[in-house]
Each structure stands twice: as C-alpha cells, then as structure tokens.
Amino acid sequence: MSTTETPESAPAEQFNTMAQQRHAGLMGMWVFLITELLLFGGVFGAFIVLRVQHENVFAEAAHHLDLVLGTINTVLLLTSGLTMALAEQAVSVRRRGLSLVFLLGTILLGLVFLGIKAYEWHHEYTKQLLPVMDLPFNYPGEHPEVAELFFNFYYAMTGMHAAHMLIGIVILAVMAALVAGWRAPAKLDRQIHIVGLYWAFVDVVWIFVFTVLYLLRG
C-alpha cells in the first residue's frame, strides 16, 4: 500500500492498487454485459429472420405501435445516459451535491420511461393486441397469425429491456444512498463507473429495440 493512501482509498486486500481493482470491476461488468448481449442478440437475430420472411406483415404491425411515445422514451433514455455520464464526472471530481442531483435525475428519467412504457402496454391491452396468457388477440389487419408473432417479439424485447431498466434503477438508488453518505469517495468513483457502463448498455439495447420495432414500418 502506498504511504499516501488513506484507508478509504486503499484497494481491497486481493489487489495491489486502486487502478487494478477498478480495472477488475470494469472487466467483470464487461463479461456480464457480453452474456447479456448474447441473450439479446439471440432474440434480435430471430426477429430479423422472421421480419425478412414476413416483411410486409411485420411492417404493417409496427404501425400499431405508438411511434410518438416510443420517440419520447428514446429521448428520455438518451438524456438519462447524459445525466449518468455527468454523475460519473461529478463523482470523479468529488462533487457530492452534483453527483446526487445527476443520479436522482437519471433515476427520475428511468422511472418516467417505465411509466410511459406501462401506459403503452395498457393501451395495447385495451386494443386486444396482447397475445399472452390466453388473452383475446384481435388484430385488425391481414395475416393475424403472423402479426401475433410480431407482438410476441415486441413484448419479449420491451419486457426484457424494462426488466433490465428496473434492475438498473434499483442499483442507481443504492448508489444515490451511498453518494448521500459520501464515505470512501474513491470506492464510489469505481462503483459508479461500473454502474454507468451497465446503464449505457441499457441505452444501446433500447436504440436497437426502437429501431427494429418502431422505425422499420415500411
């Protein structure tokens, strides 16, 4: 341990330096995100294959999604990515108040995103476009059996993404509590960068979800 290191800035016992511990944490998150990428990649791959096979029906089905709400959610999530990056920067320069403001802003934007998504799902439920749990599926177009496939993927993709967002928001809430306590800033700095990487992943996944579901409508 360096003679200049305080107990708060000292690495864990198994590491020689804080930099080594930070890299190990980021590497662990990258490994986790790669496994998540394989999960989402499989779903996206299957969707693309079916979309090529049923291009016209999938394009028509996409018109039944709310593009305005999808766009608003995209803006919200991209903005939350910015506030998360600012929170990381604020922690790195040891600005406790700003760090907390940006973290809470990120949480709020995430919650608004999920609220809008829940409204969309409810709206689609009222239109009987929710083909799960034996609910009636009344698609007002041609080839409803193919359109049902589109909506199955829609709920799978958006549901998986929402679950990851919910997990991220819980983690951000824990980070906000830790930042409010402001103990061991060096440790907080490392932790918030790892959380920021996860949040960036959630942002990128949504860009793909938004593109293939909402924008590819012929």
Coordinates of N, CA and C in Angstrom, one line a residue:
M1 N 0.8 -1.2 0.0 CA 0.0 0.0 0.0 C 0.9 1.2 0.0
S2 N 0.5 2.2 -0.8 CA 1.2 3.5 -0.8 C 1.1 4.2 0.5
T3 N 2.2 4.9 0.9 CA 2.1 5.6 2.1 C 1.2 6.8 2.1
T4 N 0.8 7.2 0.9 CA -0.1 8.4 0.8 C -1.6 7.9 0.8
E5 N -1.8 6.6 0.7 CA -3.2 6.1 0.6 C -3.9 6.2 2.0
T6 N -5.1 6.7 2.0 CA -5.9 6.7 3.2 C -6.6 5.4 3.2
P7 N -7.2 5.0 4.4 CA -7.9 3.8 4.4 C -9.1 3.7 3.4
E8 N -9.7 4.8 3.1 CA -10.8 4.8 2.2 C -10.4 4.6 0.8
S9 N -9.1 5.1 0.4 CA -8.7 5.0 -0.9 C -7.8 3.7 -1.1
A10 N -7.6 2.9 -0.1 CA -6.8 1.7 -0.2 C -7.6 0.6 -1.0
P11 N -6.9 -0.1 -1.8 CA -7.6 -1.2 -2.5 C -7.9 -2.3 -1.6
A12 N -8.8 -3.2 -2.1 CA -9.1 -4.4 -1.3 C -7.9 -5.3 -1.2
E13 N -7.9 -6.2 -0.3 CA -6.7 -7.0 0.1 C -6.1 -7.7 -1.1
Q14 N -7.0 -8.2 -2.0 CA -6.5 -9.0 -3.1 C -5.9 -8.2 -4.3
F15 N -6.0 -6.9 -4.2 CA -5.5 -6.0 -5.2 C -4.3 -5.2 -4.7
N16 N -3.4 -4.9 -5.7 CA -2.2 -4.1 -5.3 C -2.5 -2.6 -5.3
T17 N -3.3 -2.2 -6.3 CA -3.6 -0.8 -6.4 C -5.1 -0.6 -6.7
M18 N -5.6 0.7 -6.5 CA -6.9 1.0 -6.8 C -7.2 0.9 -8.3
A19 N -6.2 1.2 -9.1 CA -6.4 1.1 -10.6 C -6.6 -0.3 -11.0
Q20 N -5.9 -1.2 -10.3 CA -6.0 -2.7 -10.6 C -7.4 -3.1 -10.2
Q21 N -7.9 -2.7 -9.1 CA -9.2 -3.0 -8.6 C -10.3 -2.5 -9.5
R22 N -10.1 -1.2 -10.0 CA -11.1 -0.6 -10.9 C -11.2 -1.4 -12.2
H23 N -10.0 -1.7 -12.7 CA -10.0 -2.5 -14.0 C -10.7 -3.9 -13.8
A24 N -10.4 -4.5 -12.7 CA -11.1 -5.8 -12.4 C -12.6 -5.7 -12.4
G25 N -13.1 -4.6 -11.7 CA -14.5 -4.4 -11.6 C -15.1 -4.1 -13.0
L26 N -14.4 -3.3 -13.8 CA -14.9 -3.0 -15.2 C -14.9 -4.2 -16.0
M27 N -13.9 -5.0 -15.9 CA -13.8 -6.3 -16.6 C -14.9 -7.2 -16.3
G28 N -15.2 -7.3 -15.0 CA -16.3 -8.1 -14.6 C -17.7 -7.7 -15.2
M29 N -17.9 -6.4 -15.2 CA -19.1 -5.9 -15.8 C -19.1 -6.2 -17.3
W30 N -18.0 -6.0 -18.0 CA -17.9 -6.3 -19.4 C -18.3 -7.8 -19.7
V31 N -17.8 -8.7 -18.9 CA -18.1 -10.1 -19.1 C -19.6 -10.3 -18.9
F32 N -20.2 -9.7 -17.9 CA -21.6 -9.8 -17.7 C -22.4 -9.3 -18.9
L33 N -21.9 -8.1 -19.4 CA -22.7 -7.5 -20.5 C -22.6 -8.3 -21.7
I34 N -21.4 -9.0 -21.9 CA -21.3 -9.9 -23.1 C -22.3 -11.0 -23.0
T35 N -22.5 -11.6 -21.8 CA -23.5 -12.6 -21.7 C -24.9 -12.1 -22.0
E36 N -25.2 -10.8 -21.5 CA -26.4 -10.2 -21.8 C -26.6 -9.9 -23.3
L37 N -25.5 -9.6 -24.0 CA -25.5 -9.3 -25.4 C -25.9 -10.6 -26.2
L38 N -25.4 -11.7 -25.7 CA -25.7 -13.0 -26.3 C -27.2 -13.3 -26.2
L39 N -27.8 -12.9 -25.0 CA -29.2 -13.1 -24.8 C -30.0 -12.3 -25.7
F40 N -29.7 -11.0 -25.7 CA -30.5 -10.0 -26.6 C -30.2 -10.3 -28.1
G41 N -28.9 -10.7 -28.4 CA -28.6 -11.0 -29.7 C -29.4 -12.1 -30.3
G42 N -29.6 -13.2 -29.5 CA -30.4 -14.3 -30.0 C -31.8 -13.8 -30.3
V43 N -32.4 -13.0 -29.5 CA -33.8 -12.6 -29.7 C -33.8 -11.7 -30.9
F44 N -32.9 -10.7 -31.0 CA -32.9 -9.8 -32.2 C -32.7 -10.6 -33.5
G45 N -31.8 -11.6 -33.4 CA -31.5 -12.4 -34.6 C -32.7 -13.1 -35.1
A46 N -33.5 -13.8 -34.1 CA -34.7 -14.5 -34.5 C -35.7 -13.5 -35.1
F47 N -35.8 -12.3 -34.5 CA -36.8 -11.3 -35.0 C -36.4 -10.9 -36.4
I48 N -35.1 -10.7 -36.7 CA -34.7 -10.2 -38.0 C -35.0 -11.3 -39.1
V49 N -34.8 -12.5 -38.7 CA -35.1 -13.6 -39.7 C -36.6 -13.6 -40.0
L50 N -37.4 -13.5 -39.0 CA -38.9 -13.5 -39.2 C -39.3 -12.3 -40.0
R51 N -38.7 -11.2 -39.7 CA -39.1 -9.9 -40.3 C -38.7 -10.0 -41.8
V52 N -37.6 -10.6 -42.2 CA -37.3 -10.8 -43.6 C -38.3 -11.7 -44.3
Q53 N -38.7 -12.7 -43.6 CA -39.7 -13.7 -44.1 C -41.1 -13.1 -44.3
H54 N -41.4 -12.2 -43.3 CA -42.8 -11.6 -43.3 C -42.7 -10.1 -43.3
E55 N -42.0 -9.6 -44.2 CA -41.6 -8.2 -44.3 C -42.9 -7.3 -44.2
N56 N -43.8 -7.6 -45.1 CA -45.0 -6.7 -45.2 C -45.9 -6.7 -44.0
V57 N -46.1 -7.9 -43.4 CA -47.0 -8.0 -42.3 C -46.3 -7.4 -41.0
F58 N -45.0 -7.6 -40.9 CA -44.3 -7.0 -39.7 C -44.3 -5.5 -39.8
A59 N -44.1 -5.0 -41.1 CA -44.1 -3.5 -41.3 C -45.5 -3.0 -40.9
E60 N -46.6 -3.7 -41.3 CA -47.9 -3.2 -41.0 C -48.2 -3.3 -39.5
A61 N -47.8 -4.3 -38.9 CA -48.0 -4.5 -37.5 C -47.3 -3.4 -36.7
A62 N -46.1 -2.9 -37.2 CA -45.4 -1.9 -36.5 C -46.2 -0.6 -36.4
H63 N -47.1 -0.4 -37.4 CA -47.9 0.8 -37.4 C -48.9 0.9 -36.2
H64 N -49.1 -0.3 -35.6 CA -50.0 -0.3 -34.4 C -49.3 0.1 -33.1
L65 N -48.0 0.3 -33.2 CA -47.2 0.8 -32.0 C -47.2 2.3 -32.1
D66 N -47.1 2.9 -30.9 CA -47.2 4.4 -30.8 C -45.8 5.0 -31.0
L67 N -45.5 5.5 -32.2 CA -44.2 6.0 -32.6 C -43.9 7.2 -31.7
V68 N -44.9 8.1 -31.4 CA -44.6 9.3 -30.6 C -44.1 8.9 -29.3
L69 N -44.8 8.0 -28.6 CA -44.4 7.6 -27.2 C -43.0 6.9 -27.3
G70 N -42.8 6.1 -28.3 CA -41.5 5.4 -28.5 C -40.4 6.4 -28.6
T71 N -40.7 7.5 -29.4 CA -39.7 8.6 -29.6 C -39.4 9.3 -28.3
I72 N -40.5 9.6 -27.6 CA -40.3 10.3 -26.3 C -39.5 9.5 -25.4
N73 N -39.7 8.2 -25.3 CA -39.0 7.4 -24.5 C -37.5 7.3 -24.9
T74 N -37.3 7.3 -26.2 CA -35.9 7.3 -26.7 C -35.1 8.6 -26.2
V75 N -35.8 9.7 -26.3 CA -35.2 11.0 -25.9 C -34.9 10.9 -24.4
L76 N -35.9 10.4 -23.6 CA -35.7 10.3 -22.2 C -34.5 9.4 -21.8
L77 N -34.4 8.3 -22.5 CA -33.3 7.4 -22.2 C -32.0 7.9 -22.5
L78 N -31.9 8.6 -23.7 CA -30.7 9.2 -24.1 C -30.3 10.3 -23.1
T79 N -31.3 11.1 -22.7 CA -31.0 12.1 -21.7 C -30.5 11.5 -20.4
S80 N -31.1 10.4 -20.0 CA -30.6 9.7 -18.8 C -29.2 9.2 -18.9
G81 N -28.8 8.9 -20.2 CA -27.4 8.5 -20.4 C -26.5 9.6 -20.2
L82 N -27.0 10.8 -20.6 CA -26.2 12.1 -20.3 C -26.0 12.4 -18.9
T83 N -27.2 12.3 -18.1 CA -27.1 12.6 -16.7 C -26.3 11.6 -15.9
M84 N -26.3 10.3 -16.4 CA -25.5 9.3 -15.8 C -24.0 9.6 -16.0
A85 N -23.6 10.0 -17.2 CA -22.2 10.4 -17.5 C -21.8 11.6 -16.7
L86 N -22.7 12.5 -16.5 CA -22.4 13.7 -15.7 C -22.2 13.3 -14.2
A87 N -23.0 12.3 -13.8 CA -22.9 11.9 -12.4 C -21.5 11.2 -12.2
E88 N -21.1 10.4 -13.2 CA -19.8 9.8 -13.1 C -18.7 10.9 -13.0
Q89 N -18.8 11.9 -13.9 CA -17.8 13.0 -13.9 C -17.8 13.7 -12.5
A90 N -19.0 14.0 -12.0 CA -19.2 14.7 -10.7 C -18.5 14.0 -9.6
V91 N -18.7 12.6 -9.6 CA -18.1 11.8 -8.5 C -16.6 11.9 -8.7
S92 N -16.1 11.8 -9.9 CA -14.6 11.8 -10.1 C -13.9 13.0 -9.7
V93 N -14.7 14.2 -9.7 CA -14.1 15.4 -9.2 C -14.6 15.7 -7.8
R94 N -15.2 14.7 -7.2 CA -15.6 14.8 -5.8 C -16.6 15.9 -5.5
R95 N -17.6 16.0 -6.4 CA -18.7 17.0 -6.2 C -19.9 16.2 -5.7
R96 N -20.1 16.1 -4.4 CA -21.1 15.2 -3.8 C -22.5 15.7 -4.2
G97 N -22.8 17.0 -4.1 CA -24.1 17.5 -4.4 C -24.5 17.3 -5.8
L98 N -23.6 17.6 -6.8 CA -23.9 17.4 -8.2 C -24.1 16.0 -8.5
S99 N -23.2 15.1 -7.9 CA -23.3 13.7 -8.1 C -24.7 13.2 -7.8
L100 N -25.2 13.6 -6.6 CA -26.5 13.2 -6.2 C -27.6 13.7 -7.1
V101 N -27.5 15.0 -7.5 CA -28.5 15.6 -8.4 C -28.6 14.8 -9.7
F102 N -27.5 14.5 -10.3 CA -27.4 13.8 -11.6 C -27.9 12.3 -11.4
L103 N -27.6 11.7 -10.3 CA -28.0 10.3 -10.1 C -29.6 10.3 -9.9
L104 N -30.1 11.2 -9.1 CA -31.5 11.3 -8.9 C -32.2 11.6 -10.2
G105 N -31.6 12.5 -11.0 CA -32.2 12.8 -12.4 C -32.2 11.6 -13.3
T106 N -31.2 10.8 -13.2 CA -31.2 9.6 -14.0 C -32.3 8.6 -13.6
I107 N -32.4 8.5 -12.3 CA -33.5 7.6 -11.7 C -34.9 8.1 -12.2
L108 N -35.1 9.4 -12.1 CA -36.4 10.0 -12.4 C -36.7 9.8 -13.9
L109 N -35.7 10.0 -14.8 CA -35.9 9.8 -16.2 C -36.2 8.3 -16.5
G110 N -35.5 7.4 -15.8 CA -35.8 6.0 -15.9 C -37.2 5.6 -15.5
L111 N -37.6 6.2 -14.4 CA -39.0 5.9 -13.9 C -40.0 6.4 -14.9
V112 N -39.8 7.6 -15.4 CA -40.8 8.2 -16.4 C -40.8 7.3 -17.6
F113 N -39.6 6.8 -18.1 CA -39.6 5.9 -19.2 C -40.5 4.7 -19.0
L114 N -40.3 4.1 -17.8 CA -41.0 2.9 -17.5 C -42.5 3.2 -17.3
G115 N -42.9 4.3 -16.8 CA -44.3 4.7 -16.7 C -44.9 4.8 -18.1
I116 N -44.2 5.5 -19.0 CA -44.7 5.6 -20.4 C -44.8 4.2 -21.1
K117 N -43.8 3.3 -20.8 CA -43.9 2.0 -21.4 C -45.1 1.2 -20.8
A118 N -45.3 1.4 -19.5 CA -46.5 0.7 -18.9 C -47.8 1.2 -19.5
Y119 N -47.9 2.5 -19.8 CA -49.1 3.1 -20.4 C -49.2 2.5 -21.8
E120 N -48.1 2.4 -22.6 CA -48.2 1.8 -23.9 C -48.8 0.4 -23.9
W121 N -48.2 -0.4 -22.9 CA -48.7 -1.8 -22.8 C -50.2 -1.9 -22.5
H122 N -50.6 -1.0 -21.6 CA -52.0 -1.0 -21.2 C -52.9 -0.6 -22.4
H123 N -52.4 0.4 -23.2 CA -53.2 0.8 -24.4 C -53.3 -0.3 -25.4
E124 N -52.2 -1.0 -25.5 CA -52.2 -2.2 -26.5 C -53.1 -3.3 -25.9
Y125 N -53.1 -3.4 -24.6 CA -54.1 -4.4 -24.0 C -55.5 -4.1 -24.3
T126 N -55.8 -2.8 -24.2 CA -57.2 -2.3 -24.4 C -57.6 -2.5 -25.9
K127 N -56.6 -2.5 -26.8 CA -56.9 -2.8 -28.2 C -56.8 -4.3 -28.5
Q128 N -56.7 -5.1 -27.5 CA -56.6 -6.6 -27.7 C -55.5 -6.9 -28.6
L129 N -54.3 -6.3 -28.3 CA -53.1 -6.7 -29.1 C -52.0 -7.3 -28.1
L130 N -52.5 -8.0 -27.1 CA -51.6 -8.6 -26.1 C -51.8 -10.1 -26.1
P131 N -51.1 -10.8 -27.0 CA -51.3 -12.2 -27.2 C -50.6 -13.1 -26.2
V132 N -50.9 -12.9 -24.9 CA -50.3 -13.7 -23.9 C -51.4 -14.2 -22.9
M133 N -51.1 -15.3 -22.2 CA -52.0 -15.8 -21.2 C -53.4 -15.9 -21.6
D134 N -53.6 -16.4 -22.9 CA -54.9 -16.7 -23.4 C -55.8 -15.4 -23.5
L135 N -55.2 -14.3 -23.5 CA -56.0 -13.0 -23.7 C -56.4 -13.0 -25.2
P136 N -57.6 -12.4 -25.5 CA -58.0 -12.3 -26.9 C -57.1 -11.4 -27.7
F137 N -56.8 -11.9 -28.9 CA -55.9 -11.2 -29.8 C -56.7 -10.8 -31.1
N138 N -57.1 -9.6 -31.2 CA -57.9 -9.2 -32.4 C -57.2 -8.2 -33.2
Y139 N -56.4 -8.7 -34.1 CA -55.6 -7.8 -35.0 C -56.4 -7.4 -36.2
P140 N -56.5 -6.0 -36.4 CA -57.4 -5.5 -37.5 C -56.8 -5.5 -38.8
G141 N -56.0 -6.5 -39.2 CA -55.3 -6.5 -40.5 C -55.2 -7.9 -41.0
E142 N -54.5 -8.0 -42.1 CA -54.3 -9.3 -42.7 C -53.2 -10.1 -42.0
H143 N -53.4 -11.4 -42.1 CA -52.4 -12.4 -41.5 C -52.2 -12.2 -40.0
P144 N -53.3 -12.3 -39.2 CA -53.2 -12.0 -37.8 C -52.2 -13.0 -37.1
E145 N -52.1 -14.2 -37.7 CA -51.3 -15.2 -37.0 C -49.8 -14.8 -37.1
V146 N -49.4 -14.1 -38.2 CA -48.1 -13.6 -38.4 C -47.9 -12.3 -37.5
A147 N -48.9 -11.5 -37.5 CA -48.8 -10.3 -36.7 C -48.7 -10.6 -35.2
E148 N -49.3 -11.7 -34.8 CA -49.2 -12.2 -33.4 C -47.7 -12.5 -33.1
L149 N -47.0 -13.0 -34.1 CA -45.5 -13.3 -33.9 C -44.8 -11.9 -33.6
F150 N -45.2 -10.9 -34.4 CA -44.5 -9.6 -34.2 C -44.8 -9.1 -32.8
F151 N -46.0 -9.2 -32.3 CA -46.3 -8.7 -31.0 C -45.7 -9.6 -29.9
N152 N -45.5 -10.9 -30.1 CA -44.8 -11.7 -29.2 C -43.4 -11.2 -29.0
F153 N -42.7 -10.9 -30.1 CA -41.4 -10.4 -30.0 C -41.4 -9.0 -29.4
Y154 N -42.4 -8.2 -29.7 CA -42.5 -6.8 -29.2 C -42.5 -6.9 -27.6
Y155 N -43.4 -7.7 -27.1 CA -43.5 -7.8 -25.6 C -42.2 -8.5 -25.0
A156 N -41.7 -9.4 -25.7 CA -40.4 -10.1 -25.2 C -39.3 -9.0 -25.1
M157 N -39.1 -8.3 -26.2 CA -38.0 -7.4 -26.3 C -38.2 -6.2 -25.3
T158 N -39.3 -5.6 -25.3 CA -39.6 -4.4 -24.4 C -39.6 -4.9 -23.0
G159 N -40.2 -6.1 -22.7 CA -40.2 -6.6 -21.4 C -38.8 -6.9 -20.8
M160 N -38.0 -7.5 -21.6 CA -36.6 -7.8 -21.2 C -35.9 -6.5 -20.9
H161 N -36.1 -5.5 -21.8 CA -35.4 -4.2 -21.6 C -35.9 -3.5 -20.4
A162 N -37.2 -3.6 -20.1 CA -37.8 -2.9 -19.0 C -37.3 -3.6 -17.7
A163 N -37.1 -4.9 -17.7 CA -36.6 -5.6 -16.5 C -35.2 -5.1 -16.2
H164 N -34.4 -5.0 -17.3 CA -33.0 -4.5 -17.1 C -33.0 -3.1 -16.6
M165 N -33.9 -2.3 -17.1 CA -34.0 -0.9 -16.6 C -34.4 -0.9 -15.1
L166 N -35.3 -1.7 -14.7 CA -35.8 -1.7 -13.3 C -34.6 -2.1 -12.4
I167 N -33.9 -3.1 -12.8 CA -32.7 -3.5 -12.1 C -31.7 -2.3 -12.0
G168 N -31.5 -1.7 -13.1 CA -30.6 -0.5 -13.1 C -31.0 0.6 -12.2
I169 N -32.3 0.8 -12.1 CA -32.8 1.9 -11.3 C -32.6 1.5 -9.8
V170 N -32.9 0.3 -9.5 CA -32.6 -0.2 -8.1 C -31.1 0.1 -7.7
I171 N -30.2 -0.3 -8.6 CA -28.8 -0.1 -8.4 C -28.5 1.3 -8.2
L172 N -29.1 2.2 -9.1 CA -28.8 3.6 -9.0 C -29.3 4.2 -7.7
A173 N -30.5 3.7 -7.2 CA -31.0 4.1 -5.9 C -30.0 3.8 -4.8
V174 N -29.4 2.6 -4.9 CA -28.4 2.2 -3.9 C -27.2 3.2 -4.0
M175 N -26.8 3.4 -5.2 CA -25.6 4.3 -5.4 C -26.0 5.7 -4.9
A176 N -27.2 6.2 -5.1 CA -27.6 7.5 -4.6 C -27.5 7.6 -3.1
A177 N -27.9 6.5 -2.4 CA -27.8 6.5 -1.0 C -26.4 6.5 -0.5
L178 N -25.5 5.8 -1.3 CA -24.1 5.7 -0.9 C -23.4 7.1 -1.1
V179 N -23.8 7.7 -2.2 CA -23.3 9.1 -2.5 C -23.8 10.1 -1.5
A180 N -25.0 9.9 -1.0 CA -25.5 10.8 0.0 C -24.7 10.7 1.3
G181 N -24.3 9.4 1.6 CA -23.4 9.2 2.8 C -22.0 9.7 2.6
W182 N -21.6 9.6 1.3 CA -20.2 10.1 0.9 C -19.1 9.6 1.7
R183 N -19.1 8.3 1.9 CA -18.0 7.6 2.5 C -17.1 6.9 1.5
A184 N -15.8 7.0 1.6 CA -14.9 6.4 0.7 C -15.2 6.8 -0.8
P185 N -14.9 8.1 -1.1 CA -15.2 8.6 -2.5 C -14.5 7.8 -3.6
A186 N -13.3 7.4 -3.3 CA -12.5 6.6 -4.3 C -13.3 5.3 -4.6
K187 N -13.9 4.7 -3.6 CA -14.7 3.5 -3.9 C -15.9 3.8 -4.7
L188 N -16.6 4.9 -4.3 CA -17.7 5.4 -5.0 C -17.4 5.6 -6.5
D189 N -16.2 6.3 -6.7 CA -15.8 6.6 -8.1 C -15.7 5.3 -8.9
R190 N -15.2 4.3 -8.4 CA -15.0 3.0 -9.1 C -16.4 2.4 -9.3
Q191 N -17.2 2.4 -8.3 CA -18.5 1.7 -8.4 C -19.5 2.4 -9.4
I192 N -19.4 3.8 -9.4 CA -20.4 4.5 -10.3 C -20.0 4.3 -11.7
H193 N -18.7 4.1 -12.0 CA -18.3 3.9 -13.4 C -18.8 2.5 -13.9
I194 N -18.7 1.6 -13.0 CA -19.3 0.2 -13.3 C -20.8 0.3 -13.6
V195 N -21.5 1.0 -12.7 CA -22.9 1.2 -12.9 C -23.2 1.9 -14.2
G196 N -22.4 3.0 -14.5 CA -22.6 3.7 -15.7 C -22.4 2.9 -16.9
L197 N -21.5 1.9 -16.9 CA -21.4 1.0 -18.0 C -22.6 0.2 -18.3
Y198 N -23.2 -0.3 -17.2 CA -24.5 -1.0 -17.3 C -25.6 -0.2 -17.9
W199 N -25.7 1.1 -17.4 CA -26.7 2.0 -17.9 C -26.5 2.3 -19.4
A200 N -25.3 2.5 -19.8 CA -25.0 2.7 -21.2 C -25.5 1.5 -22.0
F201 N -25.3 0.3 -21.5 CA -25.7 -0.9 -22.2 C -27.2 -0.9 -22.4
V202 N -27.9 -0.5 -21.3 CA -29.4 -0.4 -21.4 C -29.8 0.6 -22.5
D203 N -29.1 1.7 -22.6 CA -29.4 2.7 -23.6 C -29.2 2.1 -25.0
V204 N -28.1 1.5 -25.2 CA -27.8 0.9 -26.5 C -28.8 -0.1 -26.9
V205 N -29.2 -1.0 -26.0 CA -30.2 -2.0 -26.3 C -31.5 -1.4 -26.7
W206 N -31.9 -0.3 -26.1 CA -33.2 0.4 -26.4 C -33.1 1.0 -27.8
I207 N -31.9 1.5 -28.2 CA -31.8 2.0 -29.6 C -32.1 1.0 -30.6
F208 N -31.6 -0.2 -30.4 CA -31.9 -1.3 -31.3 C -33.4 -1.7 -31.2
V209 N -33.9 -1.8 -30.0 CA -35.3 -2.2 -29.9 C -36.2 -1.1 -30.6
F210 N -35.9 0.1 -30.4 CA -36.7 1.2 -31.0 C -36.6 1.1 -32.5
T211 N -35.4 0.9 -33.0 CA -35.2 0.8 -34.5 C -36.0 -0.3 -35.1
V212 N -35.8 -1.5 -34.6 CA -36.4 -2.7 -35.3 C -37.9 -2.8 -35.1
L213 N -38.4 -2.3 -34.0 CA -39.8 -2.4 -33.7 C -40.6 -1.2 -34.2
Y214 N -40.1 0.0 -33.9 CA -40.9 1.2 -34.2 C -40.6 1.8 -35.5
L215 N -39.4 1.8 -35.9 CA -39.0 2.6 -37.1 C -39.1 1.7 -38.4
L216 N -38.9 0.4 -38.3 CA -39.0 -0.4 -39.5 C -40.4 -0.7 -39.8
R217 N -41.1 0.3 -40.4 CA -42.6 0.1 -40.7 C -42.9 0.3 -42.1
G218 N -41.9 0.2 -43.0 CA -42.2 0.2 -44.4 C -42.5 1.6 -45.0

